[in-house]
Short mmCIF file of C-alpha atoms and ligand atoms in Angstrom, two decimals:
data_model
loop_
_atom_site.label_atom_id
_atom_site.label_comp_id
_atom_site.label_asym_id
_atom_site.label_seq_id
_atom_site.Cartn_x
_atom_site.Cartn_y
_atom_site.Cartn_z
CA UNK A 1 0.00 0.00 0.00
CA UNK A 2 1.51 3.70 -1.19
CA UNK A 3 0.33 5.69 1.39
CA UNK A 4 0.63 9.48 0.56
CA UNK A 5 2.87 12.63 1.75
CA UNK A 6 0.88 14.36 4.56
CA UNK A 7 0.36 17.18 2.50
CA UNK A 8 -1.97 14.96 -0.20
CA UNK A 9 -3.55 12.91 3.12
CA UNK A 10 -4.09 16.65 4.49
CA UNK A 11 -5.66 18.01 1.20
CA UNK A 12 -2.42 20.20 0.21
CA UNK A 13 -1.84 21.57 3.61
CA UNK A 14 0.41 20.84 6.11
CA UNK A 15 -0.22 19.35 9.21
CA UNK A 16 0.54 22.97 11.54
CA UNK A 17 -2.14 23.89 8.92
CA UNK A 18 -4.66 21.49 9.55
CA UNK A 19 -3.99 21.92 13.25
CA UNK A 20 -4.64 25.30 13.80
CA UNK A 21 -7.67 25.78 11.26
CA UNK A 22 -9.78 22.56 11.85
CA UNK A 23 -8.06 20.18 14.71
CA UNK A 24 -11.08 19.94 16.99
CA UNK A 25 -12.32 22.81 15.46
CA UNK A 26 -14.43 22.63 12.15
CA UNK A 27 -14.78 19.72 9.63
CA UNK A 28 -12.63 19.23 6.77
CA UNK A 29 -13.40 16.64 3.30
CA UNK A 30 -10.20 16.08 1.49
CA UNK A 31 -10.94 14.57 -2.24
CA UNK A 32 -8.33 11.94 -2.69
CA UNK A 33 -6.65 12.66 0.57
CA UNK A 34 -4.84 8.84 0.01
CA UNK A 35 -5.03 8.42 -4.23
CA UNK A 36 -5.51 4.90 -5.05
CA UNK A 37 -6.59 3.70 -1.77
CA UNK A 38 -9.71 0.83 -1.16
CA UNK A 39 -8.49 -0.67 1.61
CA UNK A 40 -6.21 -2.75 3.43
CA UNK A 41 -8.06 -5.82 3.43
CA UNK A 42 -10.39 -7.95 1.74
CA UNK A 43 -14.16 -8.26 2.24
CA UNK A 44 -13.67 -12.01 3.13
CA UNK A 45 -10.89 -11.03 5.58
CA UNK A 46 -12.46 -8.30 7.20
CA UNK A 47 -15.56 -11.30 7.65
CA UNK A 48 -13.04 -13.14 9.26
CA UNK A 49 -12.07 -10.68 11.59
CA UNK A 50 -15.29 -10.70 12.42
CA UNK A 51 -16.19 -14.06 13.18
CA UNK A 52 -13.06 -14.00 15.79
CA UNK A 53 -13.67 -14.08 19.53
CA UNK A 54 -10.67 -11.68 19.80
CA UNK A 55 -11.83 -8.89 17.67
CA UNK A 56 -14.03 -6.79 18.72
CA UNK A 57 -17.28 -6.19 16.25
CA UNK A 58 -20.59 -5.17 16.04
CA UNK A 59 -23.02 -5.75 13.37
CA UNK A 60 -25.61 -3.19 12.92
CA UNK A 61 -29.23 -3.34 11.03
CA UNK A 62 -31.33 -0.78 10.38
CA UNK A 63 -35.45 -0.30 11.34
CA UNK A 64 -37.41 -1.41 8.30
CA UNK A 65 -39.45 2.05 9.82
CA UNK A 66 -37.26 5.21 10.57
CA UNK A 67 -34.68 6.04 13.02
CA UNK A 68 -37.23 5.29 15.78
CA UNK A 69 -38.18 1.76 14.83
CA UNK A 70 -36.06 -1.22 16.17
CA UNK A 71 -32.25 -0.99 15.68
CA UNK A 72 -30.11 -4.22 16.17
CA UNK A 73 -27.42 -4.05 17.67
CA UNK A 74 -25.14 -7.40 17.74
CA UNK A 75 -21.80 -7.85 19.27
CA UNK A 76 -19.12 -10.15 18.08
CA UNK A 77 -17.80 -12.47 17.52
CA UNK A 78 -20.12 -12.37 14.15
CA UNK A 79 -21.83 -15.51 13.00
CA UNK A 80 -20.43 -17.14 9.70
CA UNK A 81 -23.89 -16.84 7.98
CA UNK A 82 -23.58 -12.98 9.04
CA UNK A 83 -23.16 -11.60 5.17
CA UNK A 84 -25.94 -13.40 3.36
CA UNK A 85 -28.58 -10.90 5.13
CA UNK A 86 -30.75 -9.05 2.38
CA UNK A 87 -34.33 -7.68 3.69
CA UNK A 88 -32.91 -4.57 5.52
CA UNK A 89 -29.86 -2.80 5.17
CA UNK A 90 -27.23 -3.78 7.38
CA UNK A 91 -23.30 -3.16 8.03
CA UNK A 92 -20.02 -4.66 10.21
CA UNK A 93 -17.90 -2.76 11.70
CA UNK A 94 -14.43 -4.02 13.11
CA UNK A 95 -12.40 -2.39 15.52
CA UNK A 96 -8.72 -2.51 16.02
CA UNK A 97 -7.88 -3.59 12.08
CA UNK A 98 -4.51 -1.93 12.90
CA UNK A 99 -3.54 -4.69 15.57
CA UNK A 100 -4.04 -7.74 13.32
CA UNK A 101 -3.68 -5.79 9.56
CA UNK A 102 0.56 -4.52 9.58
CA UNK A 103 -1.23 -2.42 6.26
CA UNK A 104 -3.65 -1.23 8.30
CA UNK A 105 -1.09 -0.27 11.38
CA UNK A 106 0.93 1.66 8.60
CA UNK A 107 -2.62 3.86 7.52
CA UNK A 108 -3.35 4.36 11.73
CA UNK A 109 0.49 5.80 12.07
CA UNK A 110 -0.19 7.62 8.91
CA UNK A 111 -2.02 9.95 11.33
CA UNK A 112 0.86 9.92 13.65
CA UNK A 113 1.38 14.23 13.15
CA UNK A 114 -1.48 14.32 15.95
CA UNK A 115 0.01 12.34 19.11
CA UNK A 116 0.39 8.71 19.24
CA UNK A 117 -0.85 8.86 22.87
CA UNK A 118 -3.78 10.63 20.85
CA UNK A 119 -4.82 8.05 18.59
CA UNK A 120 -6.50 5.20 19.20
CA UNK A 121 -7.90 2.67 16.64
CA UNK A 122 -8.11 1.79 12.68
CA UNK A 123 -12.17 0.82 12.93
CA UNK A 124 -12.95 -0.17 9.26
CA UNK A 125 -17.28 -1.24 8.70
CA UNK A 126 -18.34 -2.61 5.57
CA UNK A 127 -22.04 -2.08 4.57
CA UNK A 128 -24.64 -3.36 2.20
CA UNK A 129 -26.18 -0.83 0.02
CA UNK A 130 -28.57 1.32 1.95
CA UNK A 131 -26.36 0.24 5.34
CA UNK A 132 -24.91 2.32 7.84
CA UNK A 133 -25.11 3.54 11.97
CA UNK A 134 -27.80 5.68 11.59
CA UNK A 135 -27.55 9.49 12.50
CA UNK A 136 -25.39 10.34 15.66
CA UNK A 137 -22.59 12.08 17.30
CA UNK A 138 -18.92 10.72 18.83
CA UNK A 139 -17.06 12.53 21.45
CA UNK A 140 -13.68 12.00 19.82
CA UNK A 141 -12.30 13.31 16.34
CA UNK A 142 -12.37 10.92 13.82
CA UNK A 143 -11.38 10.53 10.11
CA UNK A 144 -13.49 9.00 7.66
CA UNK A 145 -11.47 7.44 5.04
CA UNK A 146 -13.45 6.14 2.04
CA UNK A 147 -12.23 2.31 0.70
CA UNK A 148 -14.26 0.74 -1.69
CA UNK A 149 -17.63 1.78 -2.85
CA UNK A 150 -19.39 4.90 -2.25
CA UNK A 151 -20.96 6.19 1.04
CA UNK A 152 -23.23 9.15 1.65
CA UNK A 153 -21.94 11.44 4.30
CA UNK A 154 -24.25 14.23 5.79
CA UNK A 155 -23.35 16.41 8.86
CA UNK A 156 -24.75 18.86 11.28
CA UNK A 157 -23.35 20.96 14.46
CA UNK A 158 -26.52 21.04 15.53
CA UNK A 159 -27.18 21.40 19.26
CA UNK A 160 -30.12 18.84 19.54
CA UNK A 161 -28.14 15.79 21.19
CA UNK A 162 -31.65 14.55 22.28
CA UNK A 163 -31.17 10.41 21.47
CA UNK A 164 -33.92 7.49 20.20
CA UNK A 165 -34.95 6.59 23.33
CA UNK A 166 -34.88 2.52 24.35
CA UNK A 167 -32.35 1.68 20.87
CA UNK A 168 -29.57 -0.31 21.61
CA UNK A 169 -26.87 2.50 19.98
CA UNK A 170 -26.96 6.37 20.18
CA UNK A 171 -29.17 7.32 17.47
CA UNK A 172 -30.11 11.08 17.04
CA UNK A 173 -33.90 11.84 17.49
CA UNK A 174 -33.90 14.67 15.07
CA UNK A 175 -31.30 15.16 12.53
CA UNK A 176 -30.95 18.17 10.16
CA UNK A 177 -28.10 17.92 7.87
CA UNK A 178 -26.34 21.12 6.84
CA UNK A 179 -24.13 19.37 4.37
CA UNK A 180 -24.28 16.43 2.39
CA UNK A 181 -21.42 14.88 -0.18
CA UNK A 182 -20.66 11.34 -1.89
CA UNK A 183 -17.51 9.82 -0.82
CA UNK A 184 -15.77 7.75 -3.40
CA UNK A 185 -12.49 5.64 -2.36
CA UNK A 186 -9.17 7.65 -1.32
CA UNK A 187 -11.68 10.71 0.00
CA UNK A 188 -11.57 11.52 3.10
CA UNK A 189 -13.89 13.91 5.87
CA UNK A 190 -12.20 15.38 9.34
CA UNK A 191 -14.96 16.09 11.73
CA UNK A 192 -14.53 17.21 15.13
CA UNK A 193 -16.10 16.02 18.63
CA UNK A 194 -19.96 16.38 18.52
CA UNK A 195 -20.62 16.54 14.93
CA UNK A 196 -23.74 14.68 14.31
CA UNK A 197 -23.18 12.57 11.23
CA UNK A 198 -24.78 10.13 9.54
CA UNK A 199 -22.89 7.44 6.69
CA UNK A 200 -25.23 5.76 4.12
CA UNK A 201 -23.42 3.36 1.80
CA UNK A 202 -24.24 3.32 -1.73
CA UNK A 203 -24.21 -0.31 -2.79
CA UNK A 204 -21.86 -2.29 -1.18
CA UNK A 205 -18.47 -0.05 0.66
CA UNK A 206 -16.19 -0.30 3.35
CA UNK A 207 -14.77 3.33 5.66
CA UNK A 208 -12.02 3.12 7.47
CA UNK A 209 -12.38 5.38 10.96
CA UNK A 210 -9.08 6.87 12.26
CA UNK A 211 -10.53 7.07 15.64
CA UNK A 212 -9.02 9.20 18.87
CA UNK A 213 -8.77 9.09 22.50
CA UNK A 214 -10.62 10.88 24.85
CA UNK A 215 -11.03 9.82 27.98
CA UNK A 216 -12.89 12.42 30.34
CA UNK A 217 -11.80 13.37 33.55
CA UNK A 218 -13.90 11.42 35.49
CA UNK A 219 -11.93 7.91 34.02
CA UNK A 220 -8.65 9.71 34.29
CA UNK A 221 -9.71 10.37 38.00
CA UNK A 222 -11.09 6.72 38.65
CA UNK A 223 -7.65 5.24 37.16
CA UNK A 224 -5.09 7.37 38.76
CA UNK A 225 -6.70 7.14 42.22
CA UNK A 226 -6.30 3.33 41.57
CA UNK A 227 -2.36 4.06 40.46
CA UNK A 228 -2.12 5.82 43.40
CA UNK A 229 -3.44 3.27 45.44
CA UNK A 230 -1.09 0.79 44.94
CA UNK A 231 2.12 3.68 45.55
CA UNK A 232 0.63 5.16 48.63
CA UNK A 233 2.41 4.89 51.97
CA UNK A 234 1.43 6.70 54.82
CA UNK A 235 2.61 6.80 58.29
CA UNK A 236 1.19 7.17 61.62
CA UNK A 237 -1.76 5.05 63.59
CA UNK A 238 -4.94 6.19 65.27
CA UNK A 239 -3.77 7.31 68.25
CA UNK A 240 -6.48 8.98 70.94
CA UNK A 241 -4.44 9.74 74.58
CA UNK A 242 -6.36 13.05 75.26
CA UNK A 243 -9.29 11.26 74.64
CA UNK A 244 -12.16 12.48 77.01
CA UNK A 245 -15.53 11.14 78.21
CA UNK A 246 -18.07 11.54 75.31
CA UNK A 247 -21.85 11.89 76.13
CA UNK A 248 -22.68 9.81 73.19
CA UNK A 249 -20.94 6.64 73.02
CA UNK A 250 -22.24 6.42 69.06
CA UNK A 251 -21.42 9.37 68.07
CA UNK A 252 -18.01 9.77 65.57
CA UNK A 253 -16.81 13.41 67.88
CA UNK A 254 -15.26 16.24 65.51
CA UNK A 255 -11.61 15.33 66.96
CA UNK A 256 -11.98 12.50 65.63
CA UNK A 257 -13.14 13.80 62.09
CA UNK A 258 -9.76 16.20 62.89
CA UNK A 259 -7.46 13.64 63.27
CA UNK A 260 -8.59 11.19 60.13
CA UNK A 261 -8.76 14.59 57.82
CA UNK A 262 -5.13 15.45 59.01
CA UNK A 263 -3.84 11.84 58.38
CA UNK A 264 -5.84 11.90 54.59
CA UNK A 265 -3.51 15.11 53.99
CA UNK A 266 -0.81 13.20 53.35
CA UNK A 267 -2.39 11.82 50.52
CA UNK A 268 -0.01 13.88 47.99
CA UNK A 269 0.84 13.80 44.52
CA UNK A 270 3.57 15.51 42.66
CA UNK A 271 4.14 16.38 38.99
CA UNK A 272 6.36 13.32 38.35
CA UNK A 273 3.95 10.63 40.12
CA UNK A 274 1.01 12.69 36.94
CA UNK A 275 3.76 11.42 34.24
CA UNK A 276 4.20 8.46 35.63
CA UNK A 277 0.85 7.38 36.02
CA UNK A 278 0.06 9.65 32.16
CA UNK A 279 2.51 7.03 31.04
CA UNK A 280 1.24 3.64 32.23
CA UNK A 281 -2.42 4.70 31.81
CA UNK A 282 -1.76 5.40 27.89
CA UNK A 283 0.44 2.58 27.54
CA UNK A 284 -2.26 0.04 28.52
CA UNK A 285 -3.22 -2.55 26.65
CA UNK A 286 -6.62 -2.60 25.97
CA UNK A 287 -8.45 -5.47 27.76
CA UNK A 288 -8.66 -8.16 24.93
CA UNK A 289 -5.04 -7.42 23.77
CA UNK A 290 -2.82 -10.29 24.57
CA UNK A 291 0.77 -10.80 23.74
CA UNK A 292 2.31 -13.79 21.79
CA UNK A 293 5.94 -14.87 22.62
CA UNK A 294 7.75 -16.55 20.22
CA UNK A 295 6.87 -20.24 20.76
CA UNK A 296 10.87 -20.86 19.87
CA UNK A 297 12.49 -17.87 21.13
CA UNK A 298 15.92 -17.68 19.17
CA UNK A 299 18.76 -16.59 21.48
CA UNK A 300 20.88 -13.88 22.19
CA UNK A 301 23.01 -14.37 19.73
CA UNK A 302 21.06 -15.34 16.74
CA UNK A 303 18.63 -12.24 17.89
CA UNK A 304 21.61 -10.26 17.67
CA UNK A 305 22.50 -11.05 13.90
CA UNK A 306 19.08 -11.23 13.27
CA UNK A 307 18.31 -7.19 14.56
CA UNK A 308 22.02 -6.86 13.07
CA UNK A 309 20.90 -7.28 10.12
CA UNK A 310 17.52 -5.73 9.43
CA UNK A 311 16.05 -3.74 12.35
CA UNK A 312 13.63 -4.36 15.19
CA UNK A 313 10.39 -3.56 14.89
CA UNK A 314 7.40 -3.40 17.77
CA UNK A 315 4.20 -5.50 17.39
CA UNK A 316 1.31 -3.62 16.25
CA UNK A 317 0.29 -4.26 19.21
CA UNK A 318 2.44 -2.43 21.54
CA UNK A 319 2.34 0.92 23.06
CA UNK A 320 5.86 2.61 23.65
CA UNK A 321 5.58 6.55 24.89
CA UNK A 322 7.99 8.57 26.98
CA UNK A 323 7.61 11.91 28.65
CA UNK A 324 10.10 13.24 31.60
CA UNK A 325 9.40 10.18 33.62
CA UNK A 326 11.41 8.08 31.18
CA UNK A 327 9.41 5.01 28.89
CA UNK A 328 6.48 3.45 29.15
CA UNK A 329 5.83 0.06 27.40
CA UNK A 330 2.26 -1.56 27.74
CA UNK A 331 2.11 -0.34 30.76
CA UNK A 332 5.02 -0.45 32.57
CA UNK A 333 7.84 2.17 33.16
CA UNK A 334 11.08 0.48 31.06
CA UNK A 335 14.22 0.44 33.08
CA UNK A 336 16.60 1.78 31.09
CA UNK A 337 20.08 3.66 30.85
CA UNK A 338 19.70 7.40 30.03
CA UNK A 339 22.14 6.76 27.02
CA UNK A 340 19.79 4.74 25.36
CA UNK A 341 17.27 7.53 25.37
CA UNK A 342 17.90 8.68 21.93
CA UNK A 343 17.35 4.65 20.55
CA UNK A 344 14.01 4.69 22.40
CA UNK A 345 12.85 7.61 21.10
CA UNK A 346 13.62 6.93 18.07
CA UNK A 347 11.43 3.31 18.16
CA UNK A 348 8.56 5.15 19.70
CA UNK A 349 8.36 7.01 17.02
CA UNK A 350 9.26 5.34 14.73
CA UNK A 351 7.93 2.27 15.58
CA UNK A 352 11.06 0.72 14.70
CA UNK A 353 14.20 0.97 14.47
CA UNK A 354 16.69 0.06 11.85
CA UNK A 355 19.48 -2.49 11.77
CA UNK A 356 22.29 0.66 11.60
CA UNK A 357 20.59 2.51 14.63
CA UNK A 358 21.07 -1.05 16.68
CA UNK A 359 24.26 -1.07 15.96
CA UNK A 360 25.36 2.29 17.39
CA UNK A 361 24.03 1.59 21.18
CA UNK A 362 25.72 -1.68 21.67
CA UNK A 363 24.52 -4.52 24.20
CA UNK A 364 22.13 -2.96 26.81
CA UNK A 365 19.95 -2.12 24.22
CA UNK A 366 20.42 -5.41 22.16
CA UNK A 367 19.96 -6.92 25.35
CA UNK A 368 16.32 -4.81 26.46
CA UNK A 369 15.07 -5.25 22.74
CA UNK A 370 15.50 -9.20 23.64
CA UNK A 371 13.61 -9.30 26.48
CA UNK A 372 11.36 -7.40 24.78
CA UNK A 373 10.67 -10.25 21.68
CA UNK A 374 10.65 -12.48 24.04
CA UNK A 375 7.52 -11.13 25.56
CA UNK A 376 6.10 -10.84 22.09
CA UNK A 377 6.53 -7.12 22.42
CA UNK A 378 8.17 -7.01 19.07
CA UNK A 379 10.38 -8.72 16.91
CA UNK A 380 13.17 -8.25 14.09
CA UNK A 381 12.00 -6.58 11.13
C1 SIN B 401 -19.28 3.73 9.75
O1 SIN B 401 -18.17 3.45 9.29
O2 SIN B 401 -20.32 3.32 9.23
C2 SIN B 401 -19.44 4.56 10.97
C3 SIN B 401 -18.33 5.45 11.30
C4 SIN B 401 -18.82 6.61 12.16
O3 SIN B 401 -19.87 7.14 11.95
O4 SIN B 401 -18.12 7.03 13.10
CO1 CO B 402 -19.42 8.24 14.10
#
């Protein structure tokens, strides 16, 4: 798969341009934003996909009666008899193509100008003609890449978020398109949080979703509280020796209240415990992603001529970011020498890291990037 400078994917503008105009901000369609493209896999494939207990699906059909009629909603894995449904329009949609697809974890870090700790999944749906999710909003950004076939897009900022009451997926009650165009493969549309949109296929098409993370404060909150849990240390006991005679045996007495909120103060976090915890939170695996190690690990040595010779690269699976509190990988902080910073870097952002670039930081790293294969973390190239 050619996959295009960012200027074509970006519609002739460079990516500080596409930041500061539309980045969360207004919606952008980009004709032939990747030339040539319709797809990264197959129909049959993507079917596949489907049908496994490790992918995550959905298949979606729509009312025979209007957006308030009955919507089903059915979560994978995806029966084999799934595609030879006809009476009412229907579509699949996969998520996490970019984990199992190395064509389709090439498109995701395509979009690699926003954050990697940014993005989140390839989602690719195929639909029958007439198919689609029905009218609705996300609360991430999200790119709409057209494979094959055509598909209908309309939008609206409208403020109306009222929902279908009772269907099983967020379906907008009312929805009053502002604008309305026919995606054919390679084209692309940008739309921002909140942008009610609605994708009708026109005979038979896949869309590939460059999807985003978001999480809101209150999961940030939840999760670092339970980081924190498992770091916190406090000191001091109960301890009560001015204690007098209370009239109420039952009743919990302010001093009391005084003492527990002045132990609970030590509960403190700094700057670097934020990183650290930024780090393993966006690092994590998401719950049904398991790693493989090699079932015949080679050893040291062979690994050696093997990265020697043509580069290490990281499963699609694996999440390597560093800020100031050093690396995370899939969750955990990676011990590491400070000299091998600029190698690390270099795979994060990469996502790998060529045989010559081994070769100039010697054993330690030679010797982390084994441990790391033979977790299943990644592997030579
Ligand atoms: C689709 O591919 O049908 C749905 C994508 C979306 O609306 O976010
Ligand atoms: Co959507």
């Amino acid at each position: 798969m050619n996959l295009p400078a960012l200027e074509t994917l970006l519609g002739g503008r460079s990516a500080r341009e596409f930041l500061a105009e539309y980045w969360q901000k207004k919606p952008l369609l980009i004709r032939q934003a990747v030339p040539g493209f319709t797809g990264v896999l197959s129909r049959t494939d993507l079917f596949e996909l489907a049908c496994n207990p490790d992918v995550e699906s959905r298949y979606i059909r729509l009312p025979a009666d209007g957006v308030d009629g009955d919507w089903t909603l059915e979560h994978g894995p995806q029966p084999r008899s799934r595609r030879r449904g006809k009476r009412q329009p229907w579509t699949v949609l996969v998520q996490g193509v970019n984990l199992w697809v190395p064509d389709g974890d090439r498109l995701l870090h395509r979009f690699d100008f926003i954050p990697q700790a940014r993005l989140d999944d390839l989602m690719v749906s195929y639909a029958i003609d007439g198919g689609g999710v029905g009218p609705h909003f996300d609360n991430y950004d999200v790119f709409l890449l057209q494979g094959m076939g055509r598909r209908r897009w309309q939008i609206s900022d409208q403020a109306d978020r009222s929902l279908v009451e009772g269907a099983p997926l967020r379906i907008l009650k009312h929805f009053t398109p502002t604008e309305d165009w026919v995606l054919e493969p390679g084209d692309m549309l940008y739309l921002p949080p909140h942008w009610a949109h609605n994708g009708i296929a026109i005979g038979e098409c896949t869309t590939y979703s460059i999807g985003f993370r978001s999480p809101t404060a209150q999961e940030l909150g939840t999760e670092f509280l339970a980081w924190m849990q498992d770091r916190l240390q406090l000191e001091g006991l109960y301890a009560d020796p001015d204690l007098e005679l209370q009239q109420n045996s039952a009743e919990i007495g302010p001093k009391m209240v005084d003492q527990i909120e002045r132990m609970l103060a030590g509960i403190r976090w700094t700057r670097r415990d934020v990183e650290a915890f930024v780090g393993a939170y966006l690092t994590e695996p998401k719950p049904h992603v398991f790693f493989e190690p090699p079932e015949a690990p080679m050893d040291r040595r062979r690994f050696e001529r093997e990265v020697g010779a043509h580069g290490f690269a990281l499963d699609p699976r694996s999440l390597l970011l560093f800020s100031a509190a050093g690396f995370h990988l899939n969750g955990e902080p990676v011990d590491a020498d400070e000299t091998l910073r600029p190698a690390l870097a270099e795979l994060a952002d990469r996502r790998c890291l060529p045989a010559s670039a081994v070769a100039r930081f010697g054993p330690a790293l030679l010797e982390l990037l084994h441990d790391w294969y033979c977790s299943g973390f990644g592997a030579p190239q």
